[in-house]
PDB file of C-alpha atoms in Angstrom:
ATOM      1  CA  ASP A   1      17.046  12.052  -1.799  1.00  0.00           C
ATOM      2  CA  ALA A   2      13.477   9.969  -1.596  1.00  0.00           C
ATOM      3  CA  ASP A   3      11.328  10.462  -4.595  1.00  0.00           C
ATOM      4  CA  VAL A   4       8.184  10.685  -2.158  1.00  0.00           C
ATOM      5  CA  THR A   5       8.647  12.407   1.130  1.00  0.00           C
ATOM      6  CA  GLN A   6       6.166  12.814   4.082  1.00  0.00           C
ATOM      7  CA  THR A   7       6.357  15.340   7.171  1.00  0.00           C
ATOM      8  CA  PRO A   8       6.367  15.057   9.888  1.00  0.00           C
ATOM      9  CA  ARG A   9       7.345  11.566  10.242  1.00  0.00           C
ATOM     10  CA  ASN A  10       6.107  11.538  13.721  1.00  0.00           C
ATOM     11  CA  ARG A  11       3.538  13.374  15.443  1.00  0.00           C
ATOM     12  CA  ILE A  12       1.319  13.430  18.798  1.00  0.00           C
ATOM     13  CA  THR A  13      -1.591  15.543  19.318  1.00  0.00           C
ATOM     14  CA  LYS A  14      -4.811  16.106  21.167  1.00  0.00           C
ATOM     15  CA  THR A  15      -8.457  15.148  20.523  1.00  0.00           C
ATOM     16  CA  GLY A  16      -9.896  18.106  18.830  1.00  0.00           C
ATOM     17  CA  LYS A  17      -6.803  19.848  17.569  1.00  0.00           C
ATOM     18  CA  ARG A  18      -6.295  20.306  13.716  1.00  0.00           C
ATOM     19  CA  ILE A  19      -3.512  18.866  11.955  1.00  0.00           C
ATOM     20  CA  MET A  20      -1.896  18.702   8.592  1.00  0.00           C
ATOM     21  CA  LEU A  21      -0.125  15.904   7.109  1.00  0.00           C
ATOM     22  CA  GLU A  22       2.121  16.852   4.216  1.00  0.00           C
ATOM     23  CA  CYS A  23       3.281  14.685   1.233  1.00  0.00           C
ATOM     24  CA  SER A  24       5.776  15.955  -1.664  1.00  0.00           C
ATOM     25  CA  GLN A  25       7.056  13.838  -4.570  1.00  0.00           C
ATOM     26  CA  THR A  26       9.578  14.432  -7.110  1.00  0.00           C
ATOM     27  CA  LYS A  27       8.642  11.538  -9.731  1.00  0.00           C
ATOM     28  CA  GLY A  28       6.466  13.802 -11.671  1.00  0.00           C
ATOM     29  CA  HIS A  29       3.405  11.578 -11.245  1.00  0.00           C
ATOM     30  CA  ASP A  30      -0.383  13.059 -12.055  1.00  0.00           C
ATOM     31  CA  ARG A  31      -1.895  10.786  -9.262  1.00  0.00           C
ATOM     32  CA  MET A  32      -1.508  10.861  -5.508  1.00  0.00           C
ATOM     33  CA  TYR A  33      -3.109   8.752  -2.839  1.00  0.00           C
ATOM     34  CA  TRP A  34      -3.595   8.900   0.934  1.00  0.00           C
ATOM     35  CA  TYR A  35      -3.936   5.563   2.750  1.00  0.00           C
ATOM     36  CA  ARG A  36      -3.987   4.859   6.719  1.00  0.00           C
ATOM     37  CA  GLN A  37      -2.562   1.345   7.781  1.00  0.00           C
ATOM     38  CA  ASP A  38      -4.029  -0.062  11.181  1.00  0.00           C
ATOM     39  CA  PRO A  39      -2.854  -3.301  12.448  1.00  0.00           C
ATOM     40  CA  GLY A  40      -4.854  -6.468  10.711  1.00  0.00           C
ATOM     41  CA  LEU A  41      -6.717  -3.998   8.324  1.00  0.00           C
ATOM     42  CA  GLY A  42      -4.006  -3.453   5.732  1.00  0.00           C
ATOM     43  CA  LEU A  43      -4.011   0.040   3.916  1.00  0.00           C
ATOM     44  CA  ARG A  44      -7.533   1.621   3.467  1.00  0.00           C
ATOM     45  CA  LEU A  45      -7.924   4.469   0.867  1.00  0.00           C
ATOM     46  CA  ILE A  46      -8.952   7.768   2.296  1.00  0.00           C
ATOM     47  CA  TYR A  47      -8.384  10.343  -0.575  1.00  0.00           C
ATOM     48  CA  TYR A  48      -7.119  10.266  -4.417  1.00  0.00           C
ATOM     49  CA  SER A  49      -6.253  12.765  -6.777  1.00  0.00           C
ATOM     50  CA  PHE A  50      -5.645  12.397 -10.265  1.00  0.00           C
ATOM     51  CA  ASP A  51      -4.590  15.650 -11.188  1.00  0.00           C
ATOM     52  CA  VAL A  52      -4.700  19.031  -9.489  1.00  0.00           C
ATOM     53  CA  LYS A  53      -8.322  19.580 -10.333  1.00  0.00           C
ATOM     54  CA  ASP A  54      -9.581  16.171  -9.520  1.00  0.00           C
ATOM     55  CA  ILE A  55      -9.552  15.110  -5.895  1.00  0.00           C
ATOM     56  CA  ASN A  56     -11.605  11.871  -4.975  1.00  0.00           C
ATOM     57  CA  LYS A  57     -13.055  10.315  -1.864  1.00  0.00           C
ATOM     58  CA  GLY A  58     -11.804   6.817  -0.789  1.00  0.00           C
ATOM     59  CA  GLU A  59     -13.420   4.502   1.346  1.00  0.00           C
ATOM     60  CA  ILE A  60     -13.033   6.137   4.628  1.00  0.00           C
ATOM     61  CA  SER A  61     -12.872   9.872   4.161  1.00  0.00           C
ATOM     62  CA  ASP A  62     -14.984  11.131   6.969  1.00  0.00           C
ATOM     63  CA  GLY A  63     -13.157  13.197   9.452  1.00  0.00           C
ATOM     64  CA  TYR A  64     -10.404  13.892   6.547  1.00  0.00           C
ATOM     65  CA  SER A  65      -9.923  16.714   4.074  1.00  0.00           C
ATOM     66  CA  VAL A  66      -7.400  17.083   1.568  1.00  0.00           C
ATOM     67  CA  SER A  67      -5.738  19.773  -0.647  1.00  0.00           C
ATOM     68  CA  ARG A  68      -3.821  19.068  -3.869  1.00  0.00           C
ATOM     69  CA  GLN A  69      -1.545  22.250  -3.944  1.00  0.00           C
ATOM     70  CA  ALA A  70       0.562  21.581  -7.093  1.00  0.00           C
ATOM     71  CA  GLN A  71       1.228  18.461  -9.067  1.00  0.00           C
ATOM     72  CA  ALA A  72       3.948  17.780  -6.394  1.00  0.00           C
ATOM     73  CA  LYS A  73       2.091  18.294  -3.218  1.00  0.00           C
ATOM     74  CA  PHE A  74      -0.770  16.678  -1.528  1.00  0.00           C
ATOM     75  CA  SER A  75      -1.898  17.312   1.855  1.00  0.00           C
ATOM     76  CA  LEU A  76      -4.080  15.570   4.218  1.00  0.00           C
ATOM     77  CA  SER A  77      -5.897  17.585   7.292  1.00  0.00           C
ATOM     78  CA  LEU A  78      -7.672  15.901  10.007  1.00  0.00           C
ATOM     79  CA  GLU A  79      -9.905  19.030  11.054  1.00  0.00           C
ATOM     80  CA  SER A  80     -10.678  17.885  14.781  1.00  0.00           C
ATOM     81  CA  ALA A  81      -8.464  14.730  15.622  1.00  0.00           C
ATOM     82  CA  ILE A  82     -10.059  11.751  17.377  1.00  0.00           C
ATOM     83  CA  PRO A  83      -8.256   9.103  18.827  1.00  0.00           C
ATOM     84  CA  ASN A  84      -9.322   6.364  16.509  1.00  0.00           C
ATOM     85  CA  GLN A  85      -7.614   8.407  13.690  1.00  0.00           C
ATOM     86  CA  THR A  86      -4.639   7.232  15.586  1.00  0.00           C
ATOM     87  CA  ALA A  87      -2.829   5.056  12.706  1.00  0.00           C
ATOM     88  CA  LEU A  88       0.144   5.214  10.025  1.00  0.00           C
ATOM     89  CA  TYR A  89      -0.563   7.108   7.456  1.00  0.00           C
ATOM     90  CA  PHE A  90       1.050   6.715   3.892  1.00  0.00           C
ATOM     91  CA  CYS A  91       1.050   9.092   0.854  1.00  0.00           C
ATOM     92  CA  ALA A  92       1.407   7.271  -2.504  1.00  0.00           C
ATOM     93  CA  THR A  93       2.066   8.243  -6.169  1.00  0.00           C
ATOM     94  CA  SER A  94       1.192   6.411  -9.600  1.00  0.00           C
ATOM     95  CA  ASP A  95       1.948   7.214 -13.085  1.00  0.00           C
ATOM     96  CA  PRO A  96      -1.108   6.820 -15.456  1.00  0.00           C
ATOM     97  CA  GLY A  97       1.379   6.996 -18.396  1.00  0.00           C
ATOM     98  CA  SER A  98       2.963   3.684 -17.314  1.00  0.00           C
ATOM     99  CA  GLY A  99       0.127   1.684 -18.278  1.00  0.00           C
ATOM    100  CA  ARG A 100      -2.007  -0.847 -16.320  1.00  0.00           C
ATOM    101  CA  PRO A 101      -1.713  -2.090 -13.817  1.00  0.00           C
ATOM    102  CA  GLU A 102      -0.123   0.905 -12.083  1.00  0.00           C
ATOM    103  CA  THR A 103       2.658   0.609  -9.378  1.00  0.00           C
ATOM    104  CA  GLN A 104       2.079   2.798  -6.669  1.00  0.00           C
ATOM    105  CA  TYR A 105       5.434   4.434  -4.944  1.00  0.00           C
ATOM    106  CA  PHE A 106       4.929   5.000  -1.442  1.00  0.00           C
ATOM    107  CA  GLY A 107       6.246   7.729   1.238  1.00  0.00           C
ATOM    108  CA  PRO A 108       7.975   6.624   4.375  1.00  0.00           C
ATOM    109  CA  GLY A 109       5.007   7.252   6.499  1.00  0.00           C
ATOM    110  CA  THR A 110       3.531   9.482   9.174  1.00  0.00           C
ATOM    111  CA  ARG A 111       3.012   7.677  12.765  1.00  0.00           C
ATOM    112  CA  LEU A 112      -0.029   9.715  14.257  1.00  0.00           C
ATOM    113  CA  LEU A 113      -1.050   9.338  17.880  1.00  0.00           C
ATOM    114  CA  VAL A 114      -4.351  11.159  18.884  1.00  0.00           C
ATOM    115  CA  LEU A 115      -4.564  11.318  22.776  1.00  0.00           C
TER     116      LEU A 115
ATOM    117  CA  ALA B   1     -16.413  -6.081  -6.372  1.00  0.00           C
ATOM    118  CA  GLN B   2     -12.769  -7.101  -6.483  1.00  0.00           C
ATOM    119  CA  SER B   3     -10.978  -8.234  -3.246  1.00  0.00           C
ATOM    120  CA  VAL B   4      -8.027 -10.071  -2.001  1.00  0.00           C
ATOM    121  CA  THR B   5      -7.605 -12.082   1.064  1.00  0.00           C
ATOM    122  CA  GLN B   6      -4.414 -13.116   2.747  1.00  0.00           C
ATOM    123  CA  LEU B   7      -4.295 -16.441   4.620  1.00  0.00           C
ATOM    124  CA  GLY B   8      -2.473 -16.038   7.887  1.00  0.00           C
ATOM    125  CA  SER B   9      -1.634 -12.698   9.212  1.00  0.00           C
ATOM    126  CA  HIS B  10       1.740 -13.965  10.665  1.00  0.00           C
ATOM    127  CA  VAL B  11       4.171 -16.744   9.196  1.00  0.00           C
ATOM    128  CA  SER B  12       7.331 -17.894  10.602  1.00  0.00           C
ATOM    129  CA  VAL B  13       9.832 -19.888   8.646  1.00  0.00           C
ATOM    130  CA  SER B  14      13.603 -20.612   9.287  1.00  0.00           C
ATOM    131  CA  GLU B  15      16.501 -19.338   7.456  1.00  0.00           C
ATOM    132  CA  GLY B  16      16.998 -21.342   4.396  1.00  0.00           C
ATOM    133  CA  ALA B  17      13.492 -22.658   4.389  1.00  0.00           C
ATOM    134  CA  LEU B  18      10.704 -22.195   2.029  1.00  0.00           C
ATOM    135  CA  VAL B  19       8.670 -18.999   1.985  1.00  0.00           C
ATOM    136  CA  LEU B  20       4.999 -19.586   0.936  1.00  0.00           C
ATOM    137  CA  LEU B  21       2.726 -16.532   1.624  1.00  0.00           C
ATOM    138  CA  ARG B  22      -0.853 -17.166   0.499  1.00  0.00           C
ATOM    139  CA  CYS B  23      -3.364 -14.785  -1.442  1.00  0.00           C
ATOM    140  CA  ASN B  24      -6.549 -15.405  -3.033  1.00  0.00           C
ATOM    141  CA  TYR B  25      -8.706 -12.953  -5.292  1.00  0.00           C
ATOM    142  CA  SER B  26     -12.260 -12.415  -6.093  1.00  0.00           C
ATOM    143  CA  SER B  27     -12.621 -10.705  -9.234  1.00  0.00           C
ATOM    144  CA  SER B  28     -15.280 -10.989 -12.042  1.00  0.00           C
ATOM    145  CA  VAL B  29     -12.902  -9.889 -14.892  1.00  0.00           C
ATOM    146  CA  PRO B  30      -9.360 -10.829 -15.538  1.00  0.00           C
ATOM    147  CA  PRO B  31      -7.645  -9.323 -12.343  1.00  0.00           C
ATOM    148  CA  TYR B  32      -4.282  -7.313 -12.341  1.00  0.00           C
ATOM    149  CA  LEU B  33      -2.573  -8.347  -8.946  1.00  0.00           C
ATOM    150  CA  PHE B  34       0.260  -7.092  -6.860  1.00  0.00           C
ATOM    151  CA  TRP B  35       2.909  -7.891  -4.103  1.00  0.00           C
ATOM    152  CA  TYR B  36       3.990  -5.322  -1.918  1.00  0.00           C
ATOM    153  CA  VAL B  37       6.771  -5.322   0.734  1.00  0.00           C
ATOM    154  CA  GLN B  38       6.967  -3.051   3.995  1.00  0.00           C
ATOM    155  CA  TYR B  39      10.191  -3.187   5.570  1.00  0.00           C
ATOM    156  CA  PRO B  40      10.084  -2.120   9.158  1.00  0.00           C
ATOM    157  CA  ASN B  41       9.863   1.754   9.397  1.00  0.00           C
ATOM    158  CA  GLN B  42       9.571   2.189   5.627  1.00  0.00           C
ATOM    159  CA  GLY B  43       6.877   2.579   2.950  1.00  0.00           C
ATOM    160  CA  LEU B  44       5.432  -0.384   0.990  1.00  0.00           C
ATOM    161  CA  GLN B  45       7.600  -1.111  -2.220  1.00  0.00           C
ATOM    162  CA  LEU B  46       6.575  -3.248  -5.140  1.00  0.00           C
ATOM    163  CA  LEU B  47       7.855  -6.973  -5.166  1.00  0.00           C
ATOM    164  CA  LEU B  48       6.203  -7.972  -8.271  1.00  0.00           C
ATOM    165  CA  LYS B  49       2.916  -7.572 -10.233  1.00  0.00           C
ATOM    166  CA  TYR B  50       0.759 -10.007 -12.576  1.00  0.00           C
ATOM    167  CA  THR B  51      -0.037  -8.448 -15.919  1.00  0.00           C
ATOM    168  CA  SER B  52      -1.480 -11.427 -17.720  1.00  0.00           C
ATOM    169  CA  ALA B  53       1.533 -11.779 -19.884  1.00  0.00           C
ATOM    170  CA  ALA B  54       3.101 -14.900 -18.077  1.00  0.00           C
ATOM    171  CA  THR B  55       1.421 -16.813 -15.097  1.00  0.00           C
ATOM    172  CA  LEU B  56       4.664 -17.350 -13.057  1.00  0.00           C
ATOM    173  CA  VAL B  57       5.803 -13.630 -12.367  1.00  0.00           C
ATOM    174  CA  LYS B  58       9.275 -13.173 -10.911  1.00  0.00           C
ATOM    175  CA  GLY B  59      10.207 -10.282  -8.892  1.00  0.00           C
ATOM    176  CA  ILE B  60      12.941  -8.818  -6.866  1.00  0.00           C
ATOM    177  CA  ASN B  61      15.040 -10.512  -4.251  1.00  0.00           C
ATOM    178  CA  GLY B  62      14.372 -13.672  -5.411  1.00  0.00           C
ATOM    179  CA  PHE B  63      10.452 -13.923  -4.882  1.00  0.00           C
ATOM    180  CA  GLU B  64       8.055 -15.426  -7.554  1.00  0.00           C
ATOM    181  CA  ALA B  65       4.450 -15.701  -7.558  1.00  0.00           C
ATOM    182  CA  GLU B  66       2.234 -17.811  -9.636  1.00  0.00           C
ATOM    183  CA  PHE B  67      -1.171 -16.791 -11.027  1.00  0.00           C
ATOM    184  CA  LYS B  68      -4.044 -19.596 -11.054  1.00  0.00           C
ATOM    185  CA  LYS B  69      -7.355 -18.838 -12.396  1.00  0.00           C
ATOM    186  CA  SER B  70      -8.939 -22.216 -11.073  1.00  0.00           C
ATOM    187  CA  GLU B  71      -7.720 -21.766  -7.886  1.00  0.00           C
ATOM    188  CA  THR B  72      -8.262 -17.806  -7.852  1.00  0.00           C
ATOM    189  CA  SER B  73      -4.898 -17.493  -6.303  1.00  0.00           C
ATOM    190  CA  PHE B  74      -1.389 -15.619  -6.358  1.00  0.00           C
ATOM    191  CA  HIS B  75       0.759 -17.165  -3.784  1.00  0.00           C
ATOM    192  CA  LEU B  76       4.267 -15.472  -3.242  1.00  0.00           C
ATOM    193  CA  THR B  77       7.107 -17.911  -2.812  1.00  0.00           C
ATOM    194  CA  LYS B  78      10.856 -17.921  -2.039  1.00  0.00           C
ATOM    195  CA  PRO B  79      13.064 -21.082  -2.204  1.00  0.00           C
ATOM    196  CA  SER B  80      15.298 -20.046   0.758  1.00  0.00           C
ATOM    197  CA  ALA B  81      14.446 -17.461   3.484  1.00  0.00           C
ATOM    198  CA  HIS B  82      17.168 -14.628   4.294  1.00  0.00           C
ATOM    199  CA  MET B  83      16.796 -12.791   7.624  1.00  0.00           C
ATOM    200  CA  SER B  84      16.656  -9.597   5.621  1.00  0.00           C
ATOM    201  CA  ASP B  85      13.107 -10.941   4.112  1.00  0.00           C
ATOM    202  CA  ALA B  86      11.728 -10.605   7.486  1.00  0.00           C
ATOM    203  CA  ALA B  87       8.863  -7.578   6.983  1.00  0.00           C
ATOM    204  CA  GLU B  88       5.178  -7.459   6.077  1.00  0.00           C
ATOM    205  CA  TYR B  89       3.682  -8.531   2.848  1.00  0.00           C
ATOM    206  CA  PHE B  90       0.520  -7.186   1.141  1.00  0.00           C
ATOM    207  CA  CYS B  91      -0.878  -8.774  -1.311  1.00  0.00           C
ATOM    208  CA  ALA B  92      -3.316  -5.959  -3.594  1.00  0.00           C
ATOM    209  CA  VAL B  93      -5.490  -5.909  -6.835  1.00  0.00           C
ATOM    210  CA  ASP B  94      -5.885  -3.237  -9.083  1.00  0.00           C
ATOM    211  CA  THR B  95      -9.783  -2.606  -9.327  1.00  0.00           C
ATOM    212  CA  GLY B  96      -9.839  -0.904 -12.737  1.00  0.00           C
ATOM    213  CA  GLY B  97     -10.846   2.499 -11.309  1.00  0.00           C
ATOM    214  CA  PHE B  98      -7.184   2.781 -11.062  1.00  0.00           C
ATOM    215  CA  LYS B  99      -7.397   2.383  -7.432  1.00  0.00           C
ATOM    216  CA  THR B 100      -5.832  -0.395  -5.728  1.00  0.00           C
ATOM    217  CA  ILE B 101      -7.169  -2.778  -2.844  1.00  0.00           C
ATOM    218  CA  PHE B 102      -4.912  -4.084  -0.405  1.00  0.00           C
ATOM    219  CA  GLY B 103      -5.118  -7.140   1.642  1.00  0.00           C
ATOM    220  CA  ALA B 104      -4.462  -7.056   5.605  1.00  0.00           C
ATOM    221  CA  GLY B 105      -0.959  -8.220   5.306  1.00  0.00           C
ATOM    222  CA  THR B 106       1.188 -11.017   6.409  1.00  0.00           C
ATOM    223  CA  ARG B 107       4.021 -10.382   8.604  1.00  0.00           C
ATOM    224  CA  LEU B 108       6.992 -13.011   7.798  1.00  0.00           C
ATOM    225  CA  PHE B 109       9.195 -13.962  10.819  1.00  0.00           C
ATOM    226  CA  VAL B 110      12.726 -15.731   9.679  1.00  0.00           C
ATOM    227  CA  LYS B 111      14.166 -17.530  12.714  1.00  0.00           C
ATOM    228  CA  ALA B 112      17.893 -17.821  12.652  1.00  0.00           C
TER     229      ALA B 112
END
């Protein structure tokens, strides 16, 4: 089984709808991240969490919110989806105990289309 | 602020030819650098990382990268391309805030 899983893998929604993307991990890592990938822009950080009680905004957090329900679960919500949020979304984890630089472990991604 | 720049959004090589993917970094402190690979319909996975222990870093699948401080570069190479190397490659830098900044990516095409 995959160490980092994301659901759904693909989602089509309409402008104005609220949607949630979910991420689960079995790696036991404290740190979790949400990124979006757009062609030509690489990966941009939306939110990151260093533990269940520590959640931080990344470079492009506007229009998004997150919830860290447990060490293993980190959800990303789009409160009111808009077409420019169409992208590929990745969840990732890392282990602070591994020392710098921390390798990040990625899920398979969720492809989101907002109509 | 730390950043990375990948030169060339697309690179095409013939099978068996040298692969060279270019990455330049900007950092006021000694950087920690990565190369990640993304195969079609998959998440990113680590190829290799520079930790200052050695300037030539060997990774998986025959890839290696050389850290050159004088050129602020961390180019990725592989002596002989294989069809299975076709993927997107990302250079990245650990910013020290336990966050990683990724380059825009270079898509590698391998021709038979």
